[in-house]
Amino acid sequence: MITVSFDDTTAGPDDLPLLRIADAANRIHGMDARRLPGLLESSWLDWAPPSSRLPDVGMPSPPGRDDWLWARGHAGLLGFDVSAYGSGMMFASMLAKRVGVRRAGWCALALAWCARMARLDARAWTLALLEHDPARVRADSLRLVPVGPLSGLWSVWASPAFMPGVTGVDVACALMDCARAGRYRSDHVVAPDGRTVRIPDMVWDRVDSMGLASVFADTGF
């Protein structure tokens, strides 16, 4: 598990949303590919992030100045624009005025970890971002993400940037449910928490235009 220490205190993924994303990316990066089918099936049952079922893995080499410099020029992939800050210290100094010195230090270190993971494995980082903060995934990063609805939260359908104002986490999970159950062009799905999730016609039109209709063939499940 990735943690950060500052001012004689330690914070983990439960304390910082940024660190939660970085830690998820680390788990995905270390994933055995043979686990993928089971992860996606489990995610279908409860609509939970697939990485939540991955085991803890050791921390990669810690971030350094090169990772921060990389982050300044890769806001599109990272999902966070830190181009105005020449170092993590500068970022923490700005943030301290709003959240206090300790939390600002944690956040700067967590953001450095985000840059480290995005630089190490762009695909794993993008999947983690889709799970935990999908609005930050830019359209040009979707080339790294599966288009198939069976991938659920790890598909382009989970990104608001794919079909602005239409797609997102609920639509992605609803399409995954339809694909698993062979319900082509269903207009709604009932989520595990009892909510009704609508699937607009334009989503199905996009499915058709991408040649994905066969994924929803009735398999007799």
Short mmCIF file of C-alpha atoms in Angstrom, two decimals:
data_model
loop_
_atom_site.label_atom_id
_atom_site.label_comp_id
_atom_site.label_asym_id
_atom_site.label_seq_id
_atom_site.Cartn_x
_atom_site.Cartn_y
_atom_site.Cartn_z
CA MET A 1 0.00 0.00 0.00
CA ILE A 2 1.26 3.46 -0.88
CA THR A 3 1.54 5.86 2.02
CA VAL A 4 3.10 9.30 2.51
CA SER A 5 4.78 10.79 5.56
CA PHE A 6 5.06 14.47 6.43
CA ASP A 7 5.51 16.37 9.68
CA ASP A 8 6.00 13.09 11.58
CA THR A 9 2.60 11.80 10.45
CA THR A 10 1.58 9.24 7.86
CA ALA A 11 -1.42 9.22 5.51
CA GLY A 12 -2.76 6.38 3.38
CA PRO A 13 -5.37 5.81 0.66
CA ASP A 14 -8.22 6.12 3.16
CA ASP A 15 -7.02 9.61 4.08
CA LEU A 16 -6.32 11.11 0.65
CA PRO A 17 -8.34 10.69 -2.56
CA LEU A 18 -5.18 11.31 -4.60
CA LEU A 19 -3.39 8.49 -2.83
CA ARG A 20 -6.39 6.22 -3.32
CA ILE A 21 -6.01 6.64 -7.08
CA ALA A 22 -2.25 6.11 -7.00
CA ASP A 23 -2.63 3.00 -4.86
CA ALA A 24 -5.30 1.58 -7.18
CA ALA A 25 -2.99 2.19 -10.15
CA ASN A 26 -0.21 0.36 -8.33
CA ARG A 27 -2.47 -2.64 -7.72
CA ILE A 28 -3.58 -2.68 -11.35
CA HIS A 29 0.02 -2.36 -12.53
CA GLY A 30 0.99 -5.44 -10.54
CA MET A 31 -2.08 -7.47 -11.52
CA ASP A 32 -1.77 -10.97 -12.91
CA ALA A 33 -3.62 -10.80 -16.25
CA ARG A 34 -5.20 -14.17 -15.53
CA ARG A 35 -7.29 -12.52 -12.83
CA LEU A 36 -8.99 -10.10 -15.23
CA PRO A 37 -12.09 -12.20 -16.14
CA GLY A 38 -12.88 -12.89 -12.49
CA LEU A 39 -12.36 -9.26 -11.50
CA LEU A 40 -14.74 -7.99 -14.15
CA GLU A 41 -17.36 -10.59 -13.26
CA SER A 42 -17.20 -9.61 -9.58
CA SER A 43 -17.46 -5.95 -10.51
CA TRP A 44 -20.59 -6.75 -12.50
CA LEU A 45 -22.25 -8.22 -9.42
CA ASP A 46 -21.80 -5.18 -7.17
CA TRP A 47 -20.60 -2.38 -9.51
CA ALA A 48 -17.54 -1.91 -7.29
CA PRO A 49 -14.14 -0.87 -8.68
CA PRO A 50 -12.29 -3.97 -9.94
CA SER A 51 -9.07 -2.87 -8.23
CA SER A 52 -10.78 -3.08 -4.84
CA ARG A 53 -10.44 -6.86 -5.10
CA LEU A 54 -6.77 -6.84 -6.02
CA PRO A 55 -4.25 -7.73 -3.31
CA ASP A 56 -1.93 -5.19 -1.79
CA VAL A 57 1.41 -4.97 -3.55
CA GLY A 58 4.74 -3.50 -2.58
CA MET A 59 5.48 0.15 -3.22
CA PRO A 60 7.38 0.94 -6.41
CA SER A 61 10.42 3.18 -6.27
CA PRO A 62 9.36 6.50 -4.72
CA PRO A 63 8.71 9.57 -6.84
CA GLY A 64 11.43 12.12 -7.42
CA ARG A 65 11.92 15.49 -9.05
CA ASP A 66 11.80 13.94 -12.52
CA ASP A 67 8.26 12.74 -11.85
CA TRP A 68 7.15 16.23 -10.86
CA LEU A 69 8.77 17.72 -13.97
CA TRP A 70 7.00 15.08 -16.05
CA ALA A 71 3.67 15.97 -14.41
CA ARG A 72 4.06 19.62 -15.40
CA GLY A 73 4.04 18.64 -19.07
CA HIS A 74 1.46 15.84 -19.02
CA ALA A 75 -1.71 17.29 -17.51
CA GLY A 76 -3.79 15.50 -20.14
CA LEU A 77 -2.77 12.03 -19.04
CA LEU A 78 -2.39 12.83 -15.35
CA GLY A 79 -5.73 14.62 -15.08
CA PHE A 80 -4.24 17.33 -12.87
CA ASP A 81 -2.60 20.53 -14.08
CA VAL A 82 0.45 21.43 -11.98
CA SER A 83 2.25 23.33 -14.74
CA ALA A 84 2.33 26.50 -12.62
CA TYR A 85 4.32 24.83 -9.84
CA GLY A 86 8.00 24.13 -10.37
CA SER A 87 8.17 21.69 -7.48
CA GLY A 88 6.05 19.81 -4.99
CA MET A 89 7.17 22.28 -2.36
CA MET A 90 5.72 25.18 -4.35
CA PHE A 91 2.45 23.29 -4.73
CA ALA A 92 2.32 22.52 -1.00
CA SER A 93 3.04 26.15 -0.15
CA MET A 94 0.07 27.28 -2.23
CA LEU A 95 -2.23 24.61 -0.81
CA ALA A 96 -1.24 25.23 2.82
CA LYS A 97 -3.16 28.49 2.84
CA ARG A 98 -6.38 26.54 2.34
CA VAL A 99 -5.91 23.20 4.08
CA GLY A 100 -3.05 23.69 6.53
CA VAL A 101 0.62 22.75 6.36
CA ARG A 102 0.31 19.07 7.24
CA ARG A 103 -2.42 18.19 4.76
CA ALA A 104 -0.76 20.31 2.08
CA GLY A 105 2.42 18.30 2.53
CA TRP A 106 0.51 15.05 2.29
CA CYS A 107 -1.29 16.19 -0.86
CA ALA A 108 1.91 17.30 -2.58
CA LEU A 109 3.52 13.95 -1.87
CA ALA A 110 0.38 12.10 -2.98
CA LEU A 111 0.29 14.05 -6.23
CA ALA A 112 3.93 13.15 -6.82
CA TRP A 113 2.94 9.51 -6.38
CA CYS A 114 0.16 10.01 -8.93
CA ALA A 115 2.71 11.34 -11.40
CA ARG A 116 5.01 8.41 -10.64
CA MET A 117 2.28 5.87 -11.36
CA ALA A 118 1.02 7.63 -14.50
CA ARG A 119 4.57 7.79 -15.82
CA LEU A 120 5.25 4.15 -14.90
CA ASP A 121 2.06 2.67 -16.41
CA ALA A 122 -0.25 5.03 -18.30
CA ARG A 123 -2.90 2.36 -18.82
CA ALA A 124 -3.07 1.31 -15.17
CA TRP A 125 -3.21 4.96 -14.14
CA THR A 126 -6.07 5.71 -16.53
CA LEU A 127 -8.07 2.70 -15.32
CA ALA A 128 -7.57 3.81 -11.71
CA LEU A 129 -8.67 7.32 -12.60
CA LEU A 130 -11.81 5.91 -14.26
CA GLU A 131 -12.62 4.06 -11.04
CA HIS A 132 -12.13 6.94 -8.63
CA ASP A 133 -12.34 10.26 -10.50
CA PRO A 134 -13.62 9.59 -14.04
CA ALA A 135 -14.30 13.24 -14.82
CA ARG A 136 -10.53 13.78 -14.91
CA VAL A 137 -9.96 11.33 -17.76
CA ARG A 138 -9.39 13.32 -20.93
CA ALA A 139 -10.73 12.16 -24.29
CA ASP A 140 -7.24 11.58 -25.69
CA SER A 141 -6.48 9.12 -22.87
CA LEU A 142 -9.38 6.87 -23.85
CA ARG A 143 -7.17 5.18 -26.45
CA LEU A 144 -5.68 3.33 -23.47
CA VAL A 145 -9.05 1.97 -22.33
CA PRO A 146 -11.11 -0.99 -23.64
CA VAL A 147 -14.19 -0.16 -25.72
CA GLY A 148 -16.03 -3.38 -24.91
CA PRO A 149 -19.02 -2.98 -22.55
CA LEU A 150 -18.03 -6.15 -20.68
CA SER A 151 -15.13 -4.19 -19.19
CA GLY A 152 -17.58 -2.06 -17.20
CA LEU A 153 -15.79 0.52 -15.08
CA TRP A 154 -12.63 -0.20 -17.05
CA SER A 155 -14.21 0.79 -20.36
CA VAL A 156 -14.60 4.02 -22.32
CA TRP A 157 -18.27 4.04 -21.33
CA ALA A 158 -17.30 5.01 -17.76
CA SER A 159 -15.75 8.26 -18.97
CA PRO A 160 -17.87 11.44 -19.16
CA ALA A 161 -15.48 12.56 -21.92
CA PHE A 162 -16.54 9.71 -24.23
CA MET A 163 -20.07 11.01 -24.78
CA PRO A 164 -20.21 14.29 -22.83
CA GLY A 165 -23.38 14.62 -20.79
CA VAL A 166 -24.30 10.99 -21.41
CA THR A 167 -21.69 8.40 -20.44
CA GLY A 168 -20.28 7.80 -16.99
CA VAL A 169 -19.93 5.19 -14.28
CA ASP A 170 -23.63 4.26 -14.11
CA VAL A 171 -24.01 3.90 -17.88
CA ALA A 172 -20.86 1.78 -18.06
CA CYS A 173 -22.11 -0.57 -15.35
CA ALA A 174 -25.59 -0.70 -16.89
CA LEU A 175 -24.15 -1.65 -20.28
CA MET A 176 -22.00 -4.30 -18.61
CA ASP A 177 -25.12 -5.71 -16.99
CA CYS A 178 -26.95 -5.78 -20.32
CA ALA A 179 -24.00 -7.45 -22.04
CA ARG A 180 -23.76 -10.12 -19.34
CA ALA A 181 -27.49 -10.83 -19.49
CA GLY A 182 -27.98 -10.53 -23.26
CA ARG A 183 -30.35 -7.55 -23.06
CA TYR A 184 -29.74 -5.58 -26.24
CA ARG A 185 -31.27 -2.09 -26.33
CA SER A 186 -32.78 -2.32 -22.86
CA ASP A 187 -33.74 1.20 -21.77
CA HIS A 188 -32.86 0.71 -18.10
CA VAL A 189 -31.10 -1.45 -15.55
CA VAL A 190 -31.68 -1.78 -11.81
CA ALA A 191 -28.41 -1.18 -9.96
CA PRO A 192 -27.33 -3.35 -6.99
CA ASP A 193 -28.39 -0.54 -4.64
CA GLY A 194 -31.92 -0.49 -6.10
CA ARG A 195 -31.58 2.62 -8.26
CA THR A 196 -32.93 2.59 -11.80
CA VAL A 197 -30.27 3.58 -14.32
CA ARG A 198 -31.56 4.76 -17.69
CA ILE A 199 -29.69 3.93 -20.89
CA PRO A 200 -30.43 6.60 -23.52
CA ASP A 201 -31.12 5.56 -27.11
CA MET A 202 -28.07 7.53 -28.23
CA VAL A 203 -25.88 5.17 -26.21
CA TRP A 204 -27.27 2.19 -28.09
CA ASP A 205 -26.85 4.06 -31.36
CA ARG A 206 -23.18 4.52 -30.47
CA VAL A 207 -22.92 0.82 -29.60
CA ASP A 208 -24.25 0.02 -33.07
CA SER A 209 -21.94 2.46 -34.83
CA MET A 210 -18.95 0.85 -33.11
CA GLY A 211 -19.99 -2.63 -34.22
CA LEU A 212 -20.55 -3.84 -30.66
CA ALA A 213 -24.15 -5.05 -30.89
CA SER A 214 -23.07 -8.70 -31.04
CA VAL A 215 -21.65 -8.38 -27.51
CA PHE A 216 -25.25 -8.19 -26.27
CA ALA A 217 -26.42 -11.40 -27.94
CA ASP A 218 -28.60 -13.53 -25.68
CA THR A 219 -26.28 -16.21 -24.29
CA GLY A 220 -29.00 -17.97 -22.35
CA PHE A 221 -27.66 -16.76 -18.99
#
